[in-house]
Amino acid sequence: MMHFLASKAGVKVINQLEQAGYEAVFVGGAVRDHLLGKRATDIDIATSAEPSEVKEVFATTIDIGIEHGTILVLVDEEPIEVTTYRTGEIRAQLNTVKSLREDLRRRDFTINALAMTKEGQFVDFFDGREDLKKRLIRAVESPKERFEEDALRMLRAVRFASVLDFTIEKETFETMKKYAYELQPVAIERIKVEMDKMFLGNNPLKGFKLLVESGLNQALPLFPSEFCQLEDLLPFEFTKEGWTIFMLLGRFTASEVGNAYKLSNDEKRFLSHVEKAYTIRLKKIFTIDDIYFYDAMILYIVEKFYIAMNNLKKDVSIETFEREKEKLPIQSLKDLKVSGQDLLKWANVRGGRWVGEWMQKIEYAVLHGHCKNEIAIIKEWFINDFDSER
Ligand code: ATP
Ligand code: MG
């Protein structure tokens, strides 16, 4: 039972803390995922030790959120988050059992408010295991108080509903409807993290629907008003894919989505490529030049979206476009057998804009099969045409 959650490194961390006289338990998502039989994305440990005390116990630590009492401990290269019991101001007067209870009470949902000792014994003050069985997302004690403390938790409820394909408990959901507008002032960086995870869940369609039903969509900077085609587009394999479909469904531009949700530069670039490729696809099927220019992933997402929007009975995968790309005489400029250096040598004139222009001409000719990708052939063509042009 213990073996798999108990990342060995996690057990080592707890052992060391205990040997130093502190109490330490697994908490949060790691315990939840253990009970669900899933591998946790990260291991969180709560302890009675203060951050400075945690740092004394371990050789390698990183301050990642010391203001929240969190220290990252590295054991066998595995990062383990160790957080001092969060109890508000009264910790000093509490014994450790009460402190752990206070810590768990401050968590968002009952399924995330479970703790487990390294021996596999559960600490479950809020019936988290019961809710796990019922597949329910229920705020710890008072939904109103939990959401007042942190409005992001409403979006987290939707995120967990998508990731785990769970239902949001009635009172929790009713409270979300009432306070949805409170999400608006929450930092967009925090919102984006939850959206990223929602996209990759087991049931993102449920996530989208819940955002609308709760009214949280109105507190988000942008949200598509129509997403009935979403079902045909799932599952998402990458967060970028999620953001792309989000953009296309909402008919937003890449920069609208990129700016509104503070996407990374890499994500922005990806969205803008998809935006361009989709404009092309709306006019005609992809040409050799498009297949050459765009990544297979971009072409795939665009084609998949096009198929869904037009109810076409067609299958498409990334491999479809990877194969198309492989069929081309060259996959990129690097594959050309000649370089700008060769042109300079053959022309025996000074470099200038003509080099780039000629490289493009050769690239086009080879790509379209007008000229073989062989030095001798390209050279002959070049020497003939270059001289006659001058
Ligand atoms: P994931 O598998 O996505 O990492 P998780 O449950 O571990 O899910 P995290 O965001 O990593 O979620 O947070 C770890 C734990 O910290 C949660 O399980 C929860 O107990 C607590 N937590 C995180 N964010 C909040 C929050 N905004 N409010 C209350 N508790 C939170
Ligand atoms: Mg986590």
XYZ file of C-alpha atoms and ligand atoms in Angstrom:
422
model
C 0.000 0.000 0.000
C 2.716 2.404 1.030
C 5.263 1.616 -1.569
C 4.391 3.821 -4.423
C 3.349 7.162 -2.953
C 6.084 6.838 -0.492
C 8.539 8.030 -2.876
C 11.547 6.710 -1.034
C 12.893 10.221 -0.908
C 9.713 11.377 0.862
C 10.096 8.703 3.538
C 13.734 9.674 4.003
C 12.725 13.289 4.532
C 10.157 12.310 7.155
C 12.616 9.989 8.878
C 15.216 12.707 9.142
C 12.741 15.229 10.477
C 11.518 12.721 13.042
C 15.032 11.886 14.126
C 15.611 15.578 14.712
C 12.589 15.557 17.024
C 9.919 16.971 14.720
C 6.689 15.598 13.385
C 6.188 15.214 9.637
C 3.493 13.725 7.390
C 2.601 13.507 3.731
C -0.159 15.984 2.827
C -2.280 17.323 0.023
C -2.291 16.098 -3.534
C 0.263 13.382 -2.898
C -2.016 11.634 -0.383
C -5.072 12.120 -2.589
C -3.319 10.697 -5.622
C -1.972 7.802 -3.569
C -5.541 6.867 -2.568
C -6.611 7.179 -6.188
C -3.816 4.859 -7.197
C -2.154 7.576 -9.248
C 1.415 8.723 -9.217
C 1.536 12.149 -7.590
C 2.990 15.023 -9.592
C 4.860 16.214 -6.547
C 5.338 15.182 -2.942
C 4.321 17.607 -0.206
C 5.258 17.126 3.419
C 3.934 19.147 6.355
C 6.020 19.411 9.494
C 6.081 20.891 12.951
C 9.608 22.175 12.253
C 10.088 25.840 11.454
C 11.668 26.653 8.068
C 14.995 27.493 9.699
C 14.884 24.160 11.510
C 14.094 22.315 8.271
C 17.138 23.910 6.696
C 19.334 22.698 9.530
C 18.209 19.103 9.060
C 18.987 18.784 5.328
C 22.135 19.265 3.329
C 20.501 20.618 0.176
C 17.547 22.960 0.431
C 16.114 25.727 -1.713
C 13.954 28.557 -0.409
C 11.027 28.508 -2.776
C 8.326 30.044 -0.651
C 9.840 30.820 2.666
C 7.150 33.458 3.293
C 4.666 30.572 3.231
C 7.006 28.390 5.231
C 7.937 26.188 2.283
C 11.419 24.764 1.782
C 12.335 22.551 -1.119
C 14.447 19.652 0.044
C 16.470 17.672 -2.462
C 16.939 14.004 -1.642
C 18.363 11.637 -4.234
C 17.738 14.420 -6.733
C 14.025 14.269 -5.980
C 12.503 17.607 -4.932
C 10.247 17.369 -1.900
C 8.283 20.383 -0.666
C 8.428 20.679 3.069
C 6.072 23.198 4.628
C 5.749 24.166 8.257
C 2.221 23.596 9.587
C 0.173 26.576 8.561
C -1.944 27.516 11.489
C -2.341 31.265 11.421
C -0.949 33.164 14.405
C -1.737 30.692 17.105
C 0.777 28.000 16.315
C 2.961 28.715 19.306
C 0.121 27.775 21.654
C -0.912 24.606 19.864
C 0.379 21.117 20.308
C 1.395 19.394 17.103
C -1.818 17.405 16.662
C -3.872 20.578 16.847
C -1.399 22.278 14.534
C -1.755 19.590 11.913
C -5.516 19.874 12.173
C -5.273 23.648 11.740
C -3.000 23.169 8.757
C -5.407 20.763 7.081
C -8.368 22.996 7.870
C -6.732 25.761 5.854
C -6.590 23.666 2.711
C -9.112 24.021 -0.070
C -11.022 20.755 -0.468
C -11.598 17.732 1.725
C -9.829 15.469 -0.776
C -6.777 17.746 -0.500
C -6.962 18.017 3.276
C -5.736 14.512 4.009
C -2.501 13.638 5.663
C -0.687 10.325 5.866
C 2.130 9.158 8.086
C 5.075 7.360 6.603
C 3.603 4.138 8.011
C 0.532 4.671 5.849
C -1.837 5.823 8.577
C -4.334 8.469 7.502
C -5.193 11.685 9.260
C -8.603 12.564 7.917
C -10.463 15.189 9.956
C -12.814 16.246 7.174
C -13.950 12.971 5.629
C -11.742 13.403 2.619
C -11.625 9.663 1.991
C -15.409 9.518 1.980
C -15.533 12.338 -0.617
C -12.861 10.622 -2.673
C -15.077 7.552 -2.798
C -18.080 9.659 -3.757
C -15.921 11.532 -6.262
C -16.861 14.869 -4.732
C -15.048 18.158 -4.484
C -16.169 19.729 -1.248
C -14.748 22.806 0.434
C -13.301 22.176 3.877
C -15.951 23.165 6.440
C -17.385 26.463 5.136
C -17.219 27.095 1.370
C -17.936 30.775 1.923
C -15.024 31.172 4.318
C -12.675 29.127 2.138
C -13.493 31.178 -0.959
C -13.283 34.453 0.934
C -9.798 33.505 2.078
C -8.753 32.777 -1.493
C -11.038 33.173 -4.494
C -8.706 31.119 -6.688
C -10.058 28.053 -4.897
C -13.267 28.364 -6.949
C -11.256 27.904 -10.121
C -9.332 25.100 -8.445
C -12.632 23.339 -7.766
C -13.338 23.384 -11.500
C -9.787 22.333 -12.268
C -10.049 19.279 -9.999
C -13.467 18.438 -11.462
C -11.793 18.352 -14.873
C -8.598 16.607 -13.840
C -10.289 13.893 -11.774
C -13.652 13.940 -13.516
C -15.321 14.545 -10.130
C -18.494 16.445 -9.230
C -18.480 19.651 -7.227
C -20.571 19.178 -4.075
C -23.813 21.167 -4.093
C -23.208 23.717 -1.351
C -19.678 24.287 -2.579
C -20.977 24.882 -6.091
C -23.842 27.153 -4.983
C -21.328 29.253 -3.074
C -19.142 29.457 -6.164
C -22.040 30.816 -8.182
C -22.588 33.486 -5.578
C -18.984 34.587 -5.288
C -17.717 33.899 -8.814
C -17.035 37.586 -9.441
C -14.423 37.498 -6.652
C -12.122 35.607 -8.997
C -11.572 38.707 -11.101
C -8.920 40.414 -8.960
C -6.910 37.210 -8.537
C -3.457 37.350 -10.162
C -3.628 36.073 -13.715
C -0.457 34.024 -13.206
C -2.267 31.916 -10.609
C -5.322 31.600 -12.839
C -3.207 30.435 -15.730
C -1.641 27.609 -13.712
C -5.098 26.227 -12.963
C -6.259 26.628 -16.579
C -3.152 24.789 -17.771
C -4.004 21.882 -15.498
C -7.681 21.989 -16.401
C -6.835 21.561 -20.098
C -4.907 18.386 -19.367
C -7.576 16.821 -17.175
C -9.658 13.734 -17.789
C -12.679 15.839 -18.610
C -11.888 19.366 -19.812
C -15.336 19.662 -21.376
C -16.789 19.366 -17.897
C -14.358 22.069 -16.808
C -15.538 24.441 -19.549
C -19.185 23.763 -18.704
C -18.638 24.305 -14.994
C -16.888 27.592 -15.648
C -19.983 28.798 -17.465
C -22.521 27.312 -15.022
C -20.750 28.837 -12.054
C -20.330 32.202 -13.768
C -16.568 32.048 -13.258
C -16.168 32.508 -17.009
C -17.372 36.087 -16.573
C -14.611 36.799 -14.123
C -11.980 35.496 -16.558
C -10.357 37.941 -18.959
C -11.507 35.960 -22.014
C -13.650 32.926 -22.478
C -15.221 31.350 -25.571
C -18.997 31.702 -25.700
C -19.326 28.564 -27.831
C -17.533 25.300 -27.289
C -19.890 22.548 -28.395
C -17.206 21.218 -30.783
C -14.770 20.793 -27.925
C -15.671 17.158 -27.442
C -14.263 16.255 -30.859
C -10.984 17.943 -30.025
C -10.116 16.132 -26.826
C -7.977 14.985 -25.167
C -5.303 17.649 -25.156
C -1.789 16.344 -24.932
C -0.076 19.642 -24.262
C -1.133 22.810 -22.487
C -0.278 24.740 -25.648
C -2.839 22.660 -27.468
C -5.438 23.604 -24.866
C -4.719 27.313 -25.241
C -4.807 27.006 -29.003
C -8.220 25.390 -29.069
C -9.368 27.925 -26.492
C -8.301 30.671 -28.921
C -9.905 29.084 -31.972
C -13.173 28.261 -30.216
C -13.478 31.833 -29.006
C -12.380 33.296 -32.341
C -9.810 35.266 -30.409
C -6.515 36.383 -31.838
C -3.244 34.929 -30.606
C -2.257 38.222 -29.048
C -5.589 38.617 -27.273
C -5.204 35.266 -25.555
C -1.459 35.661 -25.072
C -1.796 39.018 -23.376
C -4.940 38.308 -21.397
C -3.510 35.173 -19.787
C 0.155 36.194 -19.824
C 1.218 33.185 -21.847
C 4.925 32.508 -22.240
C 6.705 33.704 -25.375
C 6.889 30.144 -26.592
C 3.142 29.727 -26.144
C 2.447 33.058 -27.839
C 4.539 32.067 -30.823
C 2.745 28.765 -31.075
C -0.669 30.423 -30.970
C 0.307 32.941 -33.588
C 1.506 30.172 -35.925
C -1.768 28.355 -35.478
C -3.650 31.571 -36.116
C -1.849 32.080 -39.428
C -2.124 28.465 -40.488
C -5.826 28.417 -39.724
C -6.427 31.493 -41.871
C -4.699 29.652 -44.695
C -6.661 26.454 -44.077
C -9.969 28.316 -44.243
C -9.176 29.261 -47.841
C -7.704 26.010 -49.148
C -6.070 22.735 -48.190
C -2.459 22.940 -47.094
C 0.059 23.229 -49.905
C 3.591 21.901 -50.037
C 4.808 25.267 -48.849
C 2.540 25.192 -45.803
C 3.571 21.658 -44.914
C 7.182 22.672 -45.272
C 6.835 25.845 -43.236
C 4.681 24.830 -40.274
C 5.461 22.284 -37.561
C 3.532 19.023 -37.794
C 1.932 19.829 -34.450
C 0.582 23.147 -35.753
C -0.775 21.580 -38.935
C -2.337 18.798 -36.933
C -4.171 21.072 -34.503
C -5.429 23.286 -37.309
C -6.622 20.334 -39.369
C -8.255 18.726 -36.347
C -10.080 21.948 -35.586
C -11.112 22.396 -39.209
C -12.507 18.861 -39.313
C -14.451 19.383 -36.095
C -15.903 22.709 -37.203
C -17.057 21.272 -40.507
C -18.249 17.936 -39.160
C -16.021 16.067 -41.574
C -15.605 12.353 -41.078
C -11.864 12.272 -41.229
C -9.098 11.051 -39.008
C -5.974 13.026 -38.510
C -2.953 12.700 -36.272
C 0.396 14.380 -35.842
C 1.918 11.448 -37.715
C -0.222 12.306 -40.741
C 1.710 15.540 -41.096
C 5.031 14.112 -40.009
C 4.722 11.685 -42.923
C 3.742 14.514 -45.290
C 6.813 16.413 -44.194
C 9.076 13.400 -44.675
C 7.870 13.055 -48.247
C 9.203 16.515 -49.090
C 12.628 16.653 -50.820
C 13.910 18.791 -47.944
C 12.604 19.433 -44.445
C 14.415 22.694 -43.864
C 16.986 25.015 -45.389
C 19.689 23.028 -43.596
C 18.933 20.051 -45.838
C 19.908 21.945 -48.993
C 23.125 20.571 -50.419
C 24.391 24.079 -51.150
C 24.977 27.044 -48.885
C 25.400 30.771 -49.321
C 29.154 30.176 -49.173
C 28.951 27.980 -52.292
C 27.013 30.659 -54.166
C 29.615 33.296 -53.294
C 32.395 31.028 -54.498
C 30.675 30.204 -57.784
C 29.551 33.750 -58.540
C 32.860 35.255 -57.588
C 31.253 38.591 -56.799
C 30.706 40.360 -53.533
C 27.977 39.184 -51.226
C 24.758 41.113 -50.879
C 21.037 40.658 -50.860
C 21.294 38.433 -53.897
C 22.688 35.570 -51.785
C 19.573 35.279 -49.636
C 17.316 35.732 -52.621
C 19.075 32.988 -54.517
C 19.025 30.644 -51.570
C 15.273 31.152 -51.408
C 14.970 30.504 -55.127
C 16.922 27.275 -54.794
C 14.990 26.234 -51.703
C 11.715 26.751 -53.582
C 12.892 24.900 -56.676
C 14.163 21.920 -54.698
C 11.109 21.817 -52.461
C 8.817 21.728 -55.488
C 10.910 19.198 -57.386
C 11.918 21.650 -60.104
C 15.514 20.996 -59.313
C 17.251 18.050 -57.677
C 18.985 18.605 -54.376
C 22.418 17.850 -55.830
C 25.373 20.172 -55.836
C 26.305 19.668 -59.484
C 22.792 20.281 -60.749
C 22.162 23.318 -58.578
C 25.564 24.699 -59.528
C 24.919 24.389 -63.239
C 21.546 26.055 -62.985
C 22.944 28.776 -60.789
C 25.919 29.576 -62.990
C 23.761 29.764 -66.108
C 21.041 31.920 -64.637
C 23.268 34.068 -62.496
C 25.413 35.086 -65.472
C 22.464 35.709 -67.758
C 20.842 37.906 -65.125
C 23.834 40.179 -65.041
P -1.463 18.677 -8.420
O -1.550 17.202 -8.561
O -1.981 19.406 -9.578
O -0.128 19.176 -7.965
P -2.251 19.347 -5.763
O -3.445 18.958 -4.962
O -0.936 18.840 -5.314
O -2.522 18.969 -7.254
P -1.130 21.922 -5.554
O -1.566 23.181 -6.204
O 0.190 21.347 -5.889
O -2.278 20.890 -5.802
O -1.209 22.168 -3.977
C -0.788 21.202 -3.015
C -1.749 21.196 -1.827
O -1.727 22.466 -1.186
C -3.206 20.963 -2.211
O -3.521 19.593 -2.256
C -3.935 21.694 -1.124
O -4.024 20.918 0.037
C -3.040 22.868 -0.826
N -3.360 24.071 -1.614
C -2.793 24.485 -2.757
N -3.302 25.645 -3.193
C -4.235 25.991 -2.288
C -5.109 27.091 -2.155
N -5.147 28.061 -3.060
N -5.900 27.120 -1.083
C -5.870 26.135 -0.155
N -5.091 25.066 -0.229
C -4.259 24.985 -1.268
Mg 0.900 19.344 -6.191
